[in-house]
Amino acid sequence: MTAGQVVRVLTARLKRPVVVLAAAATLLLAFGLDVRSAVVVALGAAALTAVVERVDLTPEPVRERHRSAARDGTRGEVLELAWTMVGRDGRAGERVLRRLREVAACRLARHGVDLADPGTLPDVERLLGARARATLTRTSHPLPSASDVAHTVAALERLGPDPAPAPHAAAGTPDPDPHPRRTDA
């Protein structure tokens, strides 16, 4: 940059602050303020004017956040579930219990037992045990402990996703293929 360009830029940037300095000093002296005090306040007003001139009032563009569709079992879901697993009092959180009941209801339904039906509670106890049944059916406080939830998860894992094999399968005869023409197996 040449010296002429520098002078033009400085003149353009300092024009308003110098005008504010002169106007503020004149006004303060007219109100009877001491000369030194008037100059200090006028310099402050000029500095504030210089700063305000440099402020850009146009809003910054906001980058769009990419949100992927939530899928069951994704890393974020597991992380969120882990954070809500144990509450402040050492008991399982309500969200964890709801999710555990959903999974248990699905798994028990595959075995022909409806978790929501009070008449099938003996079957739930037979399949999972008394402690797991109590954990799954408790709806009042105090909520089950984290070890009760872990025990129930272990009982559901032992139960397995599929019912016990049919009697003819135990005799050694193979199960008939439910989709004999299926090629993607």
mmCIF file of C-alpha atoms in Angstrom:
data_model
loop_
_atom_site.group_PDB
_atom_site.id
_atom_site.type_symbol
_atom_site.label_atom_id
_atom_site.label_comp_id
_atom_site.label_asym_id
_atom_site.label_seq_id
_atom_site.Cartn_x
_atom_site.Cartn_y
_atom_site.Cartn_z
ATOM 1 C CA MET A 1 0.000 0.000 0.000
ATOM 2 C CA THR A 2 1.251 3.422 -0.839
ATOM 3 C CA ALA A 3 1.370 6.323 1.613
ATOM 4 C CA GLY A 4 -1.572 8.004 -0.118
ATOM 5 C CA GLN A 5 -3.731 4.918 0.258
ATOM 6 C CA VAL A 6 -2.830 4.628 3.952
ATOM 7 C CA VAL A 7 -3.798 8.259 4.540
ATOM 8 C CA ARG A 8 -7.132 7.759 2.754
ATOM 9 C CA VAL A 9 -7.964 4.631 4.791
ATOM 10 C CA LEU A 10 -7.044 6.333 8.092
ATOM 11 C CA THR A 11 -9.046 9.434 7.164
ATOM 12 C CA ALA A 12 -12.104 7.336 6.330
ATOM 13 C CA ARG A 13 -11.852 5.311 9.563
ATOM 14 C CA LEU A 14 -11.116 8.240 11.859
ATOM 15 C CA LYS A 15 -13.579 10.786 10.446
ATOM 16 C CA ARG A 16 -16.553 9.875 12.695
ATOM 17 C CA PRO A 17 -14.519 9.324 15.882
ATOM 18 C CA VAL A 18 -12.847 12.747 15.469
ATOM 19 C CA VAL A 19 -16.235 14.406 14.895
ATOM 20 C CA VAL A 20 -17.629 12.667 18.009
ATOM 21 C CA LEU A 21 -14.519 13.724 19.997
ATOM 22 C CA ALA A 22 -14.956 17.367 19.036
ATOM 23 C CA ALA A 23 -18.725 17.383 19.567
ATOM 24 C CA ALA A 24 -18.519 15.645 22.956
ATOM 25 C CA ALA A 25 -15.717 17.900 24.187
ATOM 26 C CA THR A 26 -17.590 21.036 23.095
ATOM 27 C CA LEU A 27 -20.848 19.888 24.662
ATOM 28 C CA LEU A 28 -19.178 18.920 27.954
ATOM 29 C CA LEU A 29 -17.283 22.212 28.156
ATOM 30 C CA ALA A 30 -20.554 24.035 27.483
ATOM 31 C CA PHE A 31 -22.107 22.241 30.478
ATOM 32 C CA GLY A 32 -19.240 23.512 32.637
ATOM 33 C CA LEU A 33 -17.112 20.373 32.995
ATOM 34 C CA ASP A 34 -13.378 20.751 33.699
ATOM 35 C CA VAL A 35 -11.212 20.729 30.533
ATOM 36 C CA ARG A 36 -9.272 17.577 31.485
ATOM 37 C CA SER A 37 -12.431 15.704 32.417
ATOM 38 C CA ALA A 38 -14.174 16.817 29.232
ATOM 39 C CA VAL A 39 -11.232 15.609 27.102
ATOM 40 C CA VAL A 40 -11.137 12.203 28.867
ATOM 41 C CA VAL A 41 -14.882 11.633 28.428
ATOM 42 C CA ALA A 42 -14.724 12.833 24.821
ATOM 43 C CA LEU A 43 -11.810 10.439 24.118
ATOM 44 C CA GLY A 44 -13.886 7.596 25.575
ATOM 45 C CA ALA A 45 -16.813 8.513 23.354
ATOM 46 C CA ALA A 46 -14.509 8.666 20.318
ATOM 47 C CA ALA A 47 -13.021 5.259 21.169
ATOM 48 C CA LEU A 48 -16.501 3.794 21.568
ATOM 49 C CA THR A 49 -17.451 5.247 18.191
ATOM 50 C CA ALA A 50 -14.384 3.676 16.570
ATOM 51 C CA VAL A 51 -15.235 0.282 18.042
ATOM 52 C CA VAL A 52 -18.905 0.465 17.089
ATOM 53 C CA GLU A 53 -17.937 1.361 13.518
ATOM 54 C CA ARG A 54 -15.906 -1.833 13.260
ATOM 55 C CA VAL A 55 -18.721 -4.081 14.536
ATOM 56 C CA ASP A 56 -20.311 -6.097 11.781
ATOM 57 C CA LEU A 57 -24.043 -6.421 12.434
ATOM 58 C CA THR A 58 -24.728 -9.005 9.776
ATOM 59 C CA PRO A 59 -25.408 -12.369 11.413
ATOM 60 C CA GLU A 60 -22.916 -15.150 10.952
ATOM 61 C CA PRO A 61 -24.165 -17.963 8.751
ATOM 62 C CA VAL A 62 -25.093 -20.982 10.825
ATOM 63 C CA ARG A 63 -23.824 -24.276 9.603
ATOM 64 C CA GLU A 64 -26.544 -26.877 9.222
ATOM 65 C CA ARG A 65 -26.182 -29.783 11.588
ATOM 66 C CA HIS A 66 -26.385 -33.128 9.910
ATOM 67 C CA ARG A 67 -28.845 -35.379 11.709
ATOM 68 C CA SER A 68 -28.952 -38.950 10.612
ATOM 69 C CA ALA A 69 -32.070 -40.989 11.032
ATOM 70 C CA ALA A 70 -32.159 -42.733 14.396
ATOM 71 C CA ARG A 71 -31.838 -46.484 14.168
ATOM 72 C CA ASP A 72 -32.265 -48.988 16.957
ATOM 73 C CA GLY A 73 -29.024 -50.089 18.526
ATOM 74 C CA THR A 74 -26.826 -47.384 17.062
ATOM 75 C CA ARG A 75 -23.871 -46.071 19.010
ATOM 76 C CA GLY A 76 -25.679 -42.909 20.099
ATOM 77 C CA GLU A 77 -28.673 -44.856 21.373
ATOM 78 C CA VAL A 78 -26.492 -47.215 23.368
ATOM 79 C CA LEU A 79 -24.528 -44.285 24.792
ATOM 80 C CA GLU A 80 -27.697 -42.424 25.732
ATOM 81 C CA LEU A 81 -29.146 -45.546 27.326
ATOM 82 C CA ALA A 82 -25.945 -46.105 29.305
ATOM 83 C CA TRP A 83 -26.059 -42.544 30.688
ATOM 84 C CA THR A 84 -29.635 -43.034 31.852
ATOM 85 C CA MET A 85 -29.109 -46.530 33.211
ATOM 86 C CA VAL A 86 -28.415 -45.612 36.830
ATOM 87 C CA GLY A 87 -29.983 -42.633 38.575
ATOM 88 C CA ARG A 88 -28.537 -40.538 41.373
ATOM 89 C CA ASP A 89 -29.835 -42.878 44.042
ATOM 90 C CA GLY A 90 -28.188 -45.973 42.531
ATOM 91 C CA ARG A 91 -31.475 -47.273 41.155
ATOM 92 C CA ALA A 92 -32.302 -47.967 37.532
ATOM 93 C CA GLY A 93 -33.771 -45.103 35.555
ATOM 94 C CA GLU A 94 -37.344 -45.170 34.282
ATOM 95 C CA ARG A 95 -36.204 -44.984 30.672
ATOM 96 C CA VAL A 96 -34.062 -48.084 31.070
ATOM 97 C CA LEU A 97 -36.944 -49.960 32.665
ATOM 98 C CA ARG A 98 -39.276 -49.005 29.816
ATOM 99 C CA ARG A 99 -36.783 -50.247 27.247
ATOM 100 C CA LEU A 100 -36.154 -53.434 29.252
ATOM 101 C CA ARG A 101 -39.903 -54.097 29.423
ATOM 102 C CA GLU A 102 -40.201 -53.601 25.647
ATOM 103 C CA VAL A 103 -37.434 -56.098 24.961
ATOM 104 C CA ALA A 104 -38.783 -58.554 27.547
ATOM 105 C CA ALA A 105 -42.322 -58.312 26.164
ATOM 106 C CA CYS A 106 -41.034 -59.066 22.669
ATOM 107 C CA ARG A 107 -38.884 -61.970 23.812
ATOM 108 C CA LEU A 108 -41.598 -63.430 26.043
ATOM 109 C CA ALA A 109 -44.167 -63.103 23.248
ATOM 110 C CA ARG A 110 -41.980 -65.377 21.124
ATOM 111 C CA HIS A 111 -42.362 -67.922 23.901
ATOM 112 C CA GLY A 112 -46.149 -67.468 24.024
ATOM 113 C CA VAL A 113 -46.277 -65.341 27.192
ATOM 114 C CA ASP A 114 -47.860 -61.864 27.391
ATOM 115 C CA LEU A 115 -46.011 -59.686 29.909
ATOM 116 C CA ALA A 116 -48.935 -57.253 30.140
ATOM 117 C CA ASP A 117 -51.395 -59.980 31.155
ATOM 118 C CA PRO A 118 -51.432 -60.485 34.952
ATOM 119 C CA GLY A 119 -52.645 -64.053 34.434
ATOM 120 C CA THR A 120 -49.352 -65.043 32.787
ATOM 121 C CA LEU A 121 -47.125 -63.908 35.664
ATOM 122 C CA PRO A 122 -46.531 -67.529 36.775
ATOM 123 C CA ASP A 123 -45.285 -68.302 33.248
ATOM 124 C CA VAL A 124 -43.000 -65.240 33.350
ATOM 125 C CA GLU A 125 -41.622 -66.442 36.678
ATOM 126 C CA ARG A 126 -41.134 -69.960 35.293
ATOM 127 C CA LEU A 127 -39.196 -68.638 32.277
ATOM 128 C CA LEU A 128 -37.175 -65.851 33.909
ATOM 129 C CA GLY A 129 -37.264 -66.374 37.665
ATOM 130 C CA ALA A 130 -38.886 -64.486 40.533
ATOM 131 C CA ARG A 131 -36.317 -61.676 40.681
ATOM 132 C CA ALA A 132 -36.594 -60.887 36.954
ATOM 133 C CA ARG A 133 -40.409 -61.053 37.121
ATOM 134 C CA ALA A 134 -40.387 -58.601 40.042
ATOM 135 C CA THR A 135 -38.067 -56.265 38.136
ATOM 136 C CA LEU A 136 -40.220 -56.312 35.013
ATOM 137 C CA THR A 137 -43.526 -55.837 36.821
ATOM 138 C CA ARG A 138 -42.511 -53.215 39.386
ATOM 139 C CA THR A 139 -44.206 -49.907 38.643
ATOM 140 C CA SER A 140 -43.836 -48.117 41.964
ATOM 141 C CA HIS A 141 -40.954 -46.668 43.897
ATOM 142 C CA PRO A 142 -38.363 -47.645 44.853
ATOM 143 C CA LEU A 143 -37.309 -48.597 41.362
ATOM 144 C CA PRO A 144 -35.196 -51.733 40.891
ATOM 145 C CA SER A 145 -31.463 -51.525 41.479
ATOM 146 C CA ALA A 146 -28.917 -51.715 38.690
ATOM 147 C CA SER A 147 -28.044 -55.274 39.741
ATOM 148 C CA ASP A 148 -31.731 -56.250 39.379
ATOM 149 C CA VAL A 149 -31.683 -54.881 35.832
ATOM 150 C CA ALA A 150 -28.439 -56.742 35.067
ATOM 151 C CA HIS A 151 -29.950 -59.964 36.458
ATOM 152 C CA THR A 152 -33.066 -59.504 34.291
ATOM 153 C CA VAL A 153 -30.974 -58.882 31.180
ATOM 154 C CA ALA A 154 -28.991 -62.057 31.907
ATOM 155 C CA ALA A 155 -32.238 -64.019 32.389
ATOM 156 C CA LEU A 156 -33.575 -62.715 29.066
ATOM 157 C CA GLU A 157 -30.318 -63.693 27.360
ATOM 158 C CA ARG A 158 -30.526 -67.198 28.835
ATOM 159 C CA LEU A 159 -34.119 -67.440 27.641
ATOM 160 C CA GLY A 160 -33.053 -66.816 24.081
ATOM 161 C CA PRO A 161 -34.980 -65.194 21.250
ATOM 162 C CA ASP A 162 -36.651 -68.376 20.038
ATOM 163 C CA PRO A 163 -38.881 -70.823 21.910
ATOM 164 C CA ALA A 164 -37.725 -74.298 22.859
ATOM 165 C CA PRO A 165 -37.475 -76.680 19.898
ATOM 166 C CA ALA A 166 -40.582 -78.618 18.934
ATOM 167 C CA PRO A 167 -40.932 -82.211 20.216
ATOM 168 C CA HIS A 168 -40.305 -83.737 16.783
ATOM 169 C CA ALA A 169 -37.016 -81.845 16.565
ATOM 170 C CA ALA A 170 -35.857 -83.478 19.793
ATOM 171 C CA ALA A 171 -36.647 -86.888 18.303
ATOM 172 C CA GLY A 172 -34.144 -86.289 15.531
ATOM 173 C CA THR A 173 -36.429 -85.324 12.664
ATOM 174 C CA PRO A 174 -35.566 -82.018 11.045
ATOM 175 C CA ASP A 175 -37.973 -79.091 11.151
ATOM 176 C CA PRO A 176 -39.725 -78.524 7.859
ATOM 177 C CA ASP A 177 -38.443 -75.450 6.021
ATOM 178 C CA PRO A 178 -41.151 -72.756 6.307
ATOM 179 C CA HIS A 179 -39.943 -71.163 3.040
ATOM 180 C CA PRO A 180 -38.860 -74.031 0.747
ATOM 181 C CA ARG A 181 -38.367 -71.787 -2.294
ATOM 182 C CA ARG A 182 -36.375 -69.122 -0.501
ATOM 183 C CA THR A 183 -32.886 -68.611 -1.920
ATOM 184 C CA ASP A 184 -31.574 -65.916 0.391
ATOM 185 C CA ALA A 185 -31.060 -68.191 3.395
#
